[in-house]
């Protein structure tokens, strides 16, 4: 089956809703649900998704509000699971909902926990490039597949979450948890998804007006209070970079915000998550001879 390729094609994944319930207790376990919205252009006999690390708990397919039976499933060496339907999906719309469970990674990719050496806080963050999304959640982890994502995180009530898009809603779940939902992203591949969960970071912000589009949006640097660099200088570097790229490409920045988040430890020096750029704190130096 073709995974969100260019036309002509059988189907495309138009939207993806990801809901995660993350705990820093219970062996750092988390539960998740991914709902993929499909638009089918011709009869579709099968569909493939990726889920390399998590345990798949259930799969439900629906079309026209009716369940679709699965005749067989097969997972290959690339962690692509192919669902063959008892009856092909008809042209139109359909949903595939995959529930899964997993634990936070010990390495610096997927969804992982890392302790800040100076604040002693355990931070939960992500790194999905180039193909680590499938090791952390159920998705179609290919570059051509670019649904509009909605991220929903259930996290401890005393934590703060950042993601690619601004927070759309926030509500308590019982007395100890909260549900944070972020605005829908533009179409983008799974490897650009990102979120960061902590007890709160120091924020340095500047309101930026695009010289191309005329739109005004916030650019922010989020860092721990022990951050050794000049956050204001870093912010100005980001502002100058956005200005330069807009001028070079003659295209305005298209998201409603840009966050730069300092991460205690990453597998790389940084990651260009759309709307939430992550930088590896050990690679951020201030003073003469340091790397900026």
mmCIF file of C-alpha atoms in Angstrom:
data_model
loop_
_atom_site.group_PDB
_atom_site.id
_atom_site.type_symbol
_atom_site.label_atom_id
_atom_site.label_comp_id
_atom_site.label_asym_id
_atom_site.label_seq_id
_atom_site.Cartn_x
_atom_site.Cartn_y
_atom_site.Cartn_z
ATOM 1 C CA UNK A 1 0.000 0.000 0.000
ATOM 2 C CA UNK A 2 1.078 3.536 -0.717
ATOM 3 C CA UNK A 3 1.746 5.675 2.352
ATOM 4 C CA UNK A 4 0.523 9.200 1.595
ATOM 5 C CA UNK A 5 2.265 9.526 -1.727
ATOM 6 C CA UNK A 6 1.530 12.083 -4.421
ATOM 7 C CA UNK A 7 -1.443 11.778 -6.777
ATOM 8 C CA UNK A 8 -2.608 9.506 -8.259
ATOM 9 C CA UNK A 9 -3.096 7.542 -5.049
ATOM 10 C CA UNK A 10 -5.598 5.464 -3.131
ATOM 11 C CA UNK A 11 -5.854 7.705 -0.096
ATOM 12 C CA UNK A 12 -4.257 10.453 1.966
ATOM 13 C CA UNK A 13 -4.059 11.014 5.718
ATOM 14 C CA UNK A 14 -5.566 14.474 6.182
ATOM 15 C CA UNK A 15 -5.642 14.780 9.986
ATOM 16 C CA UNK A 16 -4.053 13.059 12.965
ATOM 17 C CA UNK A 17 -5.213 13.472 16.563
ATOM 18 C CA UNK A 18 -2.667 12.284 19.130
ATOM 19 C CA UNK A 19 -3.649 11.976 22.788
ATOM 20 C CA UNK A 20 -1.059 10.978 25.410
ATOM 21 C CA UNK A 21 -1.338 10.411 29.147
ATOM 22 C CA UNK A 22 2.187 10.723 30.531
ATOM 23 C CA UNK A 23 3.289 9.809 34.050
ATOM 24 C CA UNK A 24 6.630 10.478 35.741
ATOM 25 C CA UNK A 25 5.758 7.666 38.115
ATOM 26 C CA UNK A 26 4.714 4.064 37.405
ATOM 27 C CA UNK A 27 8.023 3.334 35.632
ATOM 28 C CA UNK A 28 7.600 6.390 33.380
ATOM 29 C CA UNK A 29 4.779 4.702 31.489
ATOM 30 C CA UNK A 30 2.465 6.440 29.086
ATOM 31 C CA UNK A 31 -0.695 5.533 27.200
ATOM 32 C CA UNK A 32 -1.699 7.018 23.896
ATOM 33 C CA UNK A 33 -4.267 7.065 21.149
ATOM 34 C CA UNK A 34 -3.702 8.142 17.564
ATOM 35 C CA UNK A 35 -6.727 8.763 15.356
ATOM 36 C CA UNK A 36 -5.876 9.035 11.668
ATOM 37 C CA UNK A 37 -8.428 10.640 9.343
ATOM 38 C CA UNK A 38 -8.295 9.252 5.817
ATOM 39 C CA UNK A 39 -9.696 10.572 2.568
ATOM 40 C CA UNK A 40 -10.018 7.694 0.121
ATOM 41 C CA UNK A 41 -10.145 8.244 -3.651
ATOM 42 C CA UNK A 42 -10.797 4.662 -4.732
ATOM 43 C CA UNK A 43 -11.475 1.347 -2.958
ATOM 44 C CA UNK A 44 -8.718 0.792 -0.383
ATOM 45 C CA UNK A 45 -8.115 -2.869 0.550
ATOM 46 C CA UNK A 46 -5.373 -2.212 3.116
ATOM 47 C CA UNK A 47 -3.574 0.467 5.109
ATOM 48 C CA UNK A 48 -0.124 0.630 6.733
ATOM 49 C CA UNK A 49 1.091 2.506 9.792
ATOM 50 C CA UNK A 50 4.225 2.414 11.973
ATOM 51 C CA UNK A 51 4.543 1.468 15.633
ATOM 52 C CA UNK A 52 7.996 0.055 16.375
ATOM 53 C CA UNK A 53 8.347 0.502 20.130
ATOM 54 C CA UNK A 54 4.909 0.786 21.760
ATOM 55 C CA UNK A 55 2.559 -2.086 22.466
ATOM 56 C CA UNK A 56 -0.573 -1.788 20.338
ATOM 57 C CA UNK A 57 -3.611 -2.348 22.548
ATOM 58 C CA UNK A 58 -6.433 -1.942 20.044
ATOM 59 C CA UNK A 59 -7.191 -0.870 16.466
ATOM 60 C CA UNK A 60 -10.576 0.421 15.349
ATOM 61 C CA UNK A 61 -11.575 1.414 11.827
ATOM 62 C CA UNK A 62 -14.775 3.231 10.967
ATOM 63 C CA UNK A 63 -16.383 4.551 7.794
ATOM 64 C CA UNK A 64 -19.752 6.296 7.622
ATOM 65 C CA UNK A 65 -20.007 5.764 11.400
ATOM 66 C CA UNK A 66 -19.880 1.991 10.914
ATOM 67 C CA UNK A 67 -17.063 -0.312 12.082
ATOM 68 C CA UNK A 68 -14.836 -1.930 9.498
ATOM 69 C CA UNK A 69 -13.557 -5.423 10.201
ATOM 70 C CA UNK A 70 -9.867 -6.319 9.873
ATOM 71 C CA UNK A 71 -9.209 -9.560 8.003
ATOM 72 C CA UNK A 72 -5.493 -9.743 8.829
ATOM 73 C CA UNK A 73 -2.504 -7.785 10.134
ATOM 74 C CA UNK A 74 1.124 -8.131 9.190
ATOM 75 C CA UNK A 75 4.193 -6.294 10.526
ATOM 76 C CA UNK A 76 7.358 -6.230 8.435
ATOM 77 C CA UNK A 77 10.997 -5.611 9.329
ATOM 78 C CA UNK A 78 10.600 -1.827 8.953
ATOM 79 C CA UNK A 79 7.924 -1.799 11.697
ATOM 80 C CA UNK A 80 5.170 -1.097 9.164
ATOM 81 C CA UNK A 81 1.957 -2.844 10.187
ATOM 82 C CA UNK A 82 -0.400 -3.519 7.280
ATOM 83 C CA UNK A 83 -4.092 -3.888 7.993
ATOM 84 C CA UNK A 84 -6.035 -5.811 5.370
ATOM 85 C CA UNK A 85 -9.732 -5.038 5.575
ATOM 86 C CA UNK A 86 -12.465 -7.673 5.301
ATOM 87 C CA UNK A 87 -14.108 -5.283 2.833
ATOM 88 C CA UNK A 88 -12.242 -2.507 1.061
ATOM 89 C CA UNK A 89 -12.833 1.043 2.248
ATOM 90 C CA UNK A 90 -15.093 2.859 -0.192
ATOM 91 C CA UNK A 91 -14.173 6.269 -1.649
ATOM 92 C CA UNK A 92 -14.937 8.932 0.947
ATOM 93 C CA UNK A 93 -13.701 9.375 4.496
ATOM 94 C CA UNK A 94 -12.616 6.935 7.203
ATOM 95 C CA UNK A 95 -10.906 6.913 10.597
ATOM 96 C CA UNK A 96 -8.342 4.534 12.049
ATOM 97 C CA UNK A 97 -7.871 4.728 15.827
ATOM 98 C CA UNK A 98 -4.861 2.998 17.366
ATOM 99 C CA UNK A 99 -4.439 2.738 21.146
ATOM 100 C CA UNK A 100 -0.977 1.945 22.499
ATOM 101 C CA UNK A 101 1.214 1.993 25.601
ATOM 102 C CA UNK A 102 4.930 2.465 26.119
ATOM 103 C CA UNK A 103 7.557 3.806 28.536
ATOM 104 C CA UNK A 104 9.735 6.889 28.278
ATOM 105 C CA UNK A 105 12.991 6.189 26.476
ATOM 106 C CA UNK A 106 16.342 6.039 28.256
ATOM 107 C CA UNK A 107 18.135 7.343 25.164
ATOM 108 C CA UNK A 108 17.864 10.823 23.719
ATOM 109 C CA UNK A 109 15.249 10.108 21.063
ATOM 110 C CA UNK A 110 11.575 9.290 20.893
ATOM 111 C CA UNK A 111 9.787 10.547 24.020
ATOM 112 C CA UNK A 112 12.421 10.602 26.719
ATOM 113 C CA UNK A 113 13.071 11.809 30.252
ATOM 114 C CA UNK A 114 16.255 13.675 31.148
ATOM 115 C CA UNK A 115 17.342 15.112 34.498
ATOM 116 C CA UNK A 116 18.770 18.609 34.599
ATOM 117 C CA UNK A 117 22.102 18.425 36.416
ATOM 118 C CA UNK A 118 21.753 21.769 38.209
ATOM 119 C CA UNK A 119 18.027 22.019 38.954
ATOM 120 C CA UNK A 120 17.656 18.238 39.529
ATOM 121 C CA UNK A 121 14.328 18.346 37.668
ATOM 122 C CA UNK A 122 13.274 15.519 35.367
ATOM 123 C CA UNK A 123 12.108 16.939 32.054
ATOM 124 C CA UNK A 124 10.095 15.056 29.439
ATOM 125 C CA UNK A 125 10.853 15.986 25.866
ATOM 126 C CA UNK A 126 10.989 14.577 22.331
ATOM 127 C CA UNK A 127 13.271 13.966 19.375
ATOM 128 C CA UNK A 128 11.690 12.287 16.340
ATOM 129 C CA UNK A 129 14.099 13.037 13.467
ATOM 130 C CA UNK A 130 14.740 11.180 11.234
ATOM 131 C CA UNK A 131 12.376 8.268 11.990
ATOM 132 C CA UNK A 132 12.075 7.993 15.773
ATOM 133 C CA UNK A 133 8.376 8.909 15.919
ATOM 134 C CA UNK A 134 7.430 5.301 15.199
ATOM 135 C CA UNK A 135 9.503 4.198 18.205
ATOM 136 C CA UNK A 136 7.358 6.337 20.503
ATOM 137 C CA UNK A 137 3.828 6.347 19.083
ATOM 138 C CA UNK A 138 1.527 4.980 16.402
ATOM 139 C CA UNK A 139 1.737 7.067 13.234
ATOM 140 C CA UNK A 140 2.680 7.029 9.577
ATOM 141 C CA UNK A 141 6.351 7.891 9.991
ATOM 142 C CA UNK A 142 7.237 8.832 6.429
ATOM 143 C CA UNK A 143 8.229 12.202 5.019
ATOM 144 C CA UNK A 144 5.477 12.386 2.335
ATOM 145 C CA UNK A 145 2.705 11.810 4.904
ATOM 146 C CA UNK A 146 1.793 15.265 6.221
ATOM 147 C CA UNK A 147 -1.481 15.396 8.135
ATOM 148 C CA UNK A 148 -2.641 18.311 10.238
ATOM 149 C CA UNK A 149 -1.819 17.293 13.819
ATOM 150 C CA UNK A 150 -3.740 17.963 17.017
ATOM 151 C CA UNK A 151 -1.745 17.153 20.158
ATOM 152 C CA UNK A 152 -3.399 16.542 23.526
ATOM 153 C CA UNK A 153 -1.297 15.839 26.622
ATOM 154 C CA UNK A 154 -2.555 14.687 30.018
ATOM 155 C CA UNK A 155 0.231 15.616 32.423
ATOM 156 C CA UNK A 156 0.691 16.416 36.135
ATOM 157 C CA UNK A 157 -1.141 19.580 37.184
ATOM 158 C CA UNK A 158 2.091 21.215 38.392
ATOM 159 C CA UNK A 159 3.802 20.880 34.984
ATOM 160 C CA UNK A 160 3.907 23.159 31.944
ATOM 161 C CA UNK A 161 3.870 21.934 28.340
ATOM 162 C CA UNK A 162 5.102 23.487 25.105
ATOM 163 C CA UNK A 163 4.571 22.153 21.585
ATOM 164 C CA UNK A 164 4.670 23.169 17.936
ATOM 165 C CA UNK A 165 1.540 25.284 18.244
ATOM 166 C CA UNK A 166 0.092 27.519 20.990
ATOM 167 C CA UNK A 167 -2.092 26.063 23.744
ATOM 168 C CA UNK A 168 -5.729 25.967 22.602
ATOM 169 C CA UNK A 169 -7.291 24.732 25.846
ATOM 170 C CA UNK A 170 -6.264 23.654 29.323
ATOM 171 C CA UNK A 171 -8.504 21.981 31.897
ATOM 172 C CA UNK A 172 -8.061 19.977 35.111
ATOM 173 C CA UNK A 173 -8.377 16.195 35.128
ATOM 174 C CA UNK A 174 -9.240 15.215 38.682
ATOM 175 C CA UNK A 175 -7.109 16.852 41.358
ATOM 176 C CA UNK A 176 -3.599 15.942 40.215
ATOM 177 C CA UNK A 177 -3.653 16.075 36.413
ATOM 178 C CA UNK A 178 -4.456 18.494 33.608
ATOM 179 C CA UNK A 179 -5.291 18.117 29.923
ATOM 180 C CA UNK A 180 -3.429 20.492 27.614
ATOM 181 C CA UNK A 181 -4.573 20.640 23.995
ATOM 182 C CA UNK A 182 -2.635 22.537 21.352
ATOM 183 C CA UNK A 183 -3.941 24.245 18.230
ATOM 184 C CA UNK A 184 -3.936 22.245 15.017
ATOM 185 C CA UNK A 185 -0.694 22.319 13.053
ATOM 186 C CA UNK A 186 -0.365 22.922 9.322
ATOM 187 C CA UNK A 187 0.275 19.739 7.301
ATOM 188 C CA UNK A 188 3.625 18.301 8.403
ATOM 189 C CA UNK A 189 5.429 14.949 8.793
ATOM 190 C CA UNK A 190 5.624 13.145 12.124
ATOM 191 C CA UNK A 191 9.352 13.809 12.599
ATOM 192 C CA UNK A 192 8.668 17.528 13.166
ATOM 193 C CA UNK A 193 6.303 16.905 16.099
ATOM 194 C CA UNK A 194 7.637 18.117 19.443
ATOM 195 C CA UNK A 195 6.657 18.792 23.017
ATOM 196 C CA UNK A 196 8.456 19.671 26.228
ATOM 197 C CA UNK A 197 7.100 19.097 29.750
ATOM 198 C CA UNK A 198 8.685 20.657 32.833
ATOM 199 C CA UNK A 199 7.872 22.575 35.997
ATOM 200 C CA UNK A 200 8.211 25.784 34.043
ATOM 201 C CA UNK A 201 11.012 27.600 32.296
ATOM 202 C CA UNK A 202 12.154 31.191 32.346
ATOM 203 C CA UNK A 203 10.773 32.909 29.253
ATOM 204 C CA UNK A 204 12.314 35.780 27.306
ATOM 205 C CA UNK A 205 9.961 37.078 24.588
ATOM 206 C CA UNK A 206 9.860 39.686 21.856
ATOM 207 C CA UNK A 207 6.922 40.621 19.651
ATOM 208 C CA UNK A 208 8.015 40.245 16.024
ATOM 209 C CA UNK A 209 6.348 41.829 12.993
ATOM 210 C CA UNK A 210 7.089 40.200 9.660
ATOM 211 C CA UNK A 211 8.385 42.597 7.016
ATOM 212 C CA UNK A 212 6.899 40.270 4.375
ATOM 213 C CA UNK A 213 3.418 39.370 5.636
ATOM 214 C CA UNK A 214 2.877 42.143 8.176
ATOM 215 C CA UNK A 215 1.797 39.533 10.735
ATOM 216 C CA UNK A 216 2.888 39.983 14.361
ATOM 217 C CA UNK A 217 3.738 36.965 16.527
ATOM 218 C CA UNK A 218 5.845 36.216 19.634
ATOM 219 C CA UNK A 219 9.365 34.824 19.451
ATOM 220 C CA UNK A 220 10.454 33.341 22.789
ATOM 221 C CA UNK A 221 13.475 31.673 24.346
ATOM 222 C CA UNK A 222 12.551 29.213 27.118
ATOM 223 C CA UNK A 223 15.401 28.219 29.399
ATOM 224 C CA UNK A 224 16.049 26.909 32.934
ATOM 225 C CA UNK A 225 16.885 29.550 35.555
ATOM 226 C CA UNK A 226 20.463 28.250 35.674
ATOM 227 C CA UNK A 227 21.031 28.839 31.935
ATOM 228 C CA UNK A 228 24.581 30.197 31.597
ATOM 229 C CA UNK A 229 24.059 32.035 28.310
ATOM 230 C CA UNK A 230 22.648 35.486 27.660
ATOM 231 C CA UNK A 231 19.026 34.643 26.828
ATOM 232 C CA UNK A 232 18.369 38.129 25.470
ATOM 233 C CA UNK A 233 21.339 37.854 23.099
ATOM 234 C CA UNK A 234 20.108 34.443 21.943
ATOM 235 C CA UNK A 235 16.651 35.900 21.369
ATOM 236 C CA UNK A 236 18.086 38.688 19.221
ATOM 237 C CA UNK A 237 20.009 36.111 17.201
ATOM 238 C CA UNK A 238 16.747 34.263 16.542
ATOM 239 C CA UNK A 239 14.995 37.498 15.554
ATOM 240 C CA UNK A 240 17.794 38.393 13.127
ATOM 241 C CA UNK A 241 17.702 34.868 11.679
ATOM 242 C CA UNK A 242 13.939 34.981 11.031
ATOM 243 C CA UNK A 243 14.335 38.407 9.412
ATOM 244 C CA UNK A 244 17.131 37.123 7.184
ATOM 245 C CA UNK A 245 15.279 33.981 6.116
ATOM 246 C CA UNK A 246 12.093 35.921 5.366
ATOM 247 C CA UNK A 247 14.065 38.328 3.209
ATOM 248 C CA UNK A 248 15.976 35.603 1.394
ATOM 249 C CA UNK A 249 12.948 33.434 0.605
ATOM 250 C CA UNK A 250 10.517 36.384 0.259
ATOM 251 C CA UNK A 251 8.069 34.406 2.383
ATOM 252 C CA UNK A 252 6.713 35.286 5.798
ATOM 253 C CA UNK A 253 6.947 32.950 8.778
ATOM 254 C CA UNK A 254 3.663 31.029 8.736
ATOM 255 C CA UNK A 255 3.067 29.874 12.325
ATOM 256 C CA UNK A 256 1.489 31.936 15.144
ATOM 257 C CA UNK A 257 4.584 31.689 17.380
ATOM 258 C CA UNK A 258 8.205 30.584 17.468
ATOM 259 C CA UNK A 259 9.688 29.047 20.607
ATOM 260 C CA UNK A 260 13.342 28.190 21.142
ATOM 261 C CA UNK A 261 13.608 25.724 24.018
ATOM 262 C CA UNK A 262 16.833 24.854 25.845
ATOM 263 C CA UNK A 263 17.016 21.092 26.476
ATOM 264 C CA UNK A 264 19.408 19.685 29.133
ATOM 265 C CA UNK A 265 20.628 16.888 26.849
ATOM 266 C CA UNK A 266 19.962 15.999 23.214
ATOM 267 C CA UNK A 267 21.437 13.491 20.785
ATOM 268 C CA UNK A 268 22.266 16.414 18.466
ATOM 269 C CA UNK A 269 23.138 20.078 18.906
ATOM 270 C CA UNK A 270 19.576 21.070 18.087
ATOM 271 C CA UNK A 271 16.389 20.154 16.241
ATOM 272 C CA UNK A 272 14.337 22.349 13.913
ATOM 273 C CA UNK A 273 10.889 21.266 15.127
ATOM 274 C CA UNK A 274 8.404 23.552 13.383
ATOM 275 C CA UNK A 275 7.384 26.271 15.847
ATOM 276 C CA UNK A 276 9.441 24.783 18.702
ATOM 277 C CA UNK A 277 13.167 24.691 17.977
ATOM 278 C CA UNK A 278 15.125 22.684 20.562
ATOM 279 C CA UNK A 279 18.752 23.471 21.433
ATOM 280 C CA UNK A 280 21.138 21.223 23.362
ATOM 281 C CA UNK A 281 22.151 23.166 26.491
ATOM 282 C CA UNK A 282 25.761 21.858 26.642
ATOM 283 C CA UNK A 283 26.297 23.268 23.136
ATOM 284 C CA UNK A 284 25.109 26.725 24.168
ATOM 285 C CA UNK A 285 28.099 28.649 25.489
ATOM 286 C CA UNK A 286 28.612 32.270 26.409
ATOM 287 C CA UNK A 287 31.787 34.289 26.408
ATOM 288 C CA UNK A 288 34.796 34.211 24.133
ATOM 289 C CA UNK A 289 35.533 31.013 22.311
ATOM 290 C CA UNK A 290 32.134 29.468 23.031
ATOM 291 C CA UNK A 291 29.688 28.071 20.509
ATOM 292 C CA UNK A 292 26.471 30.039 20.040
#
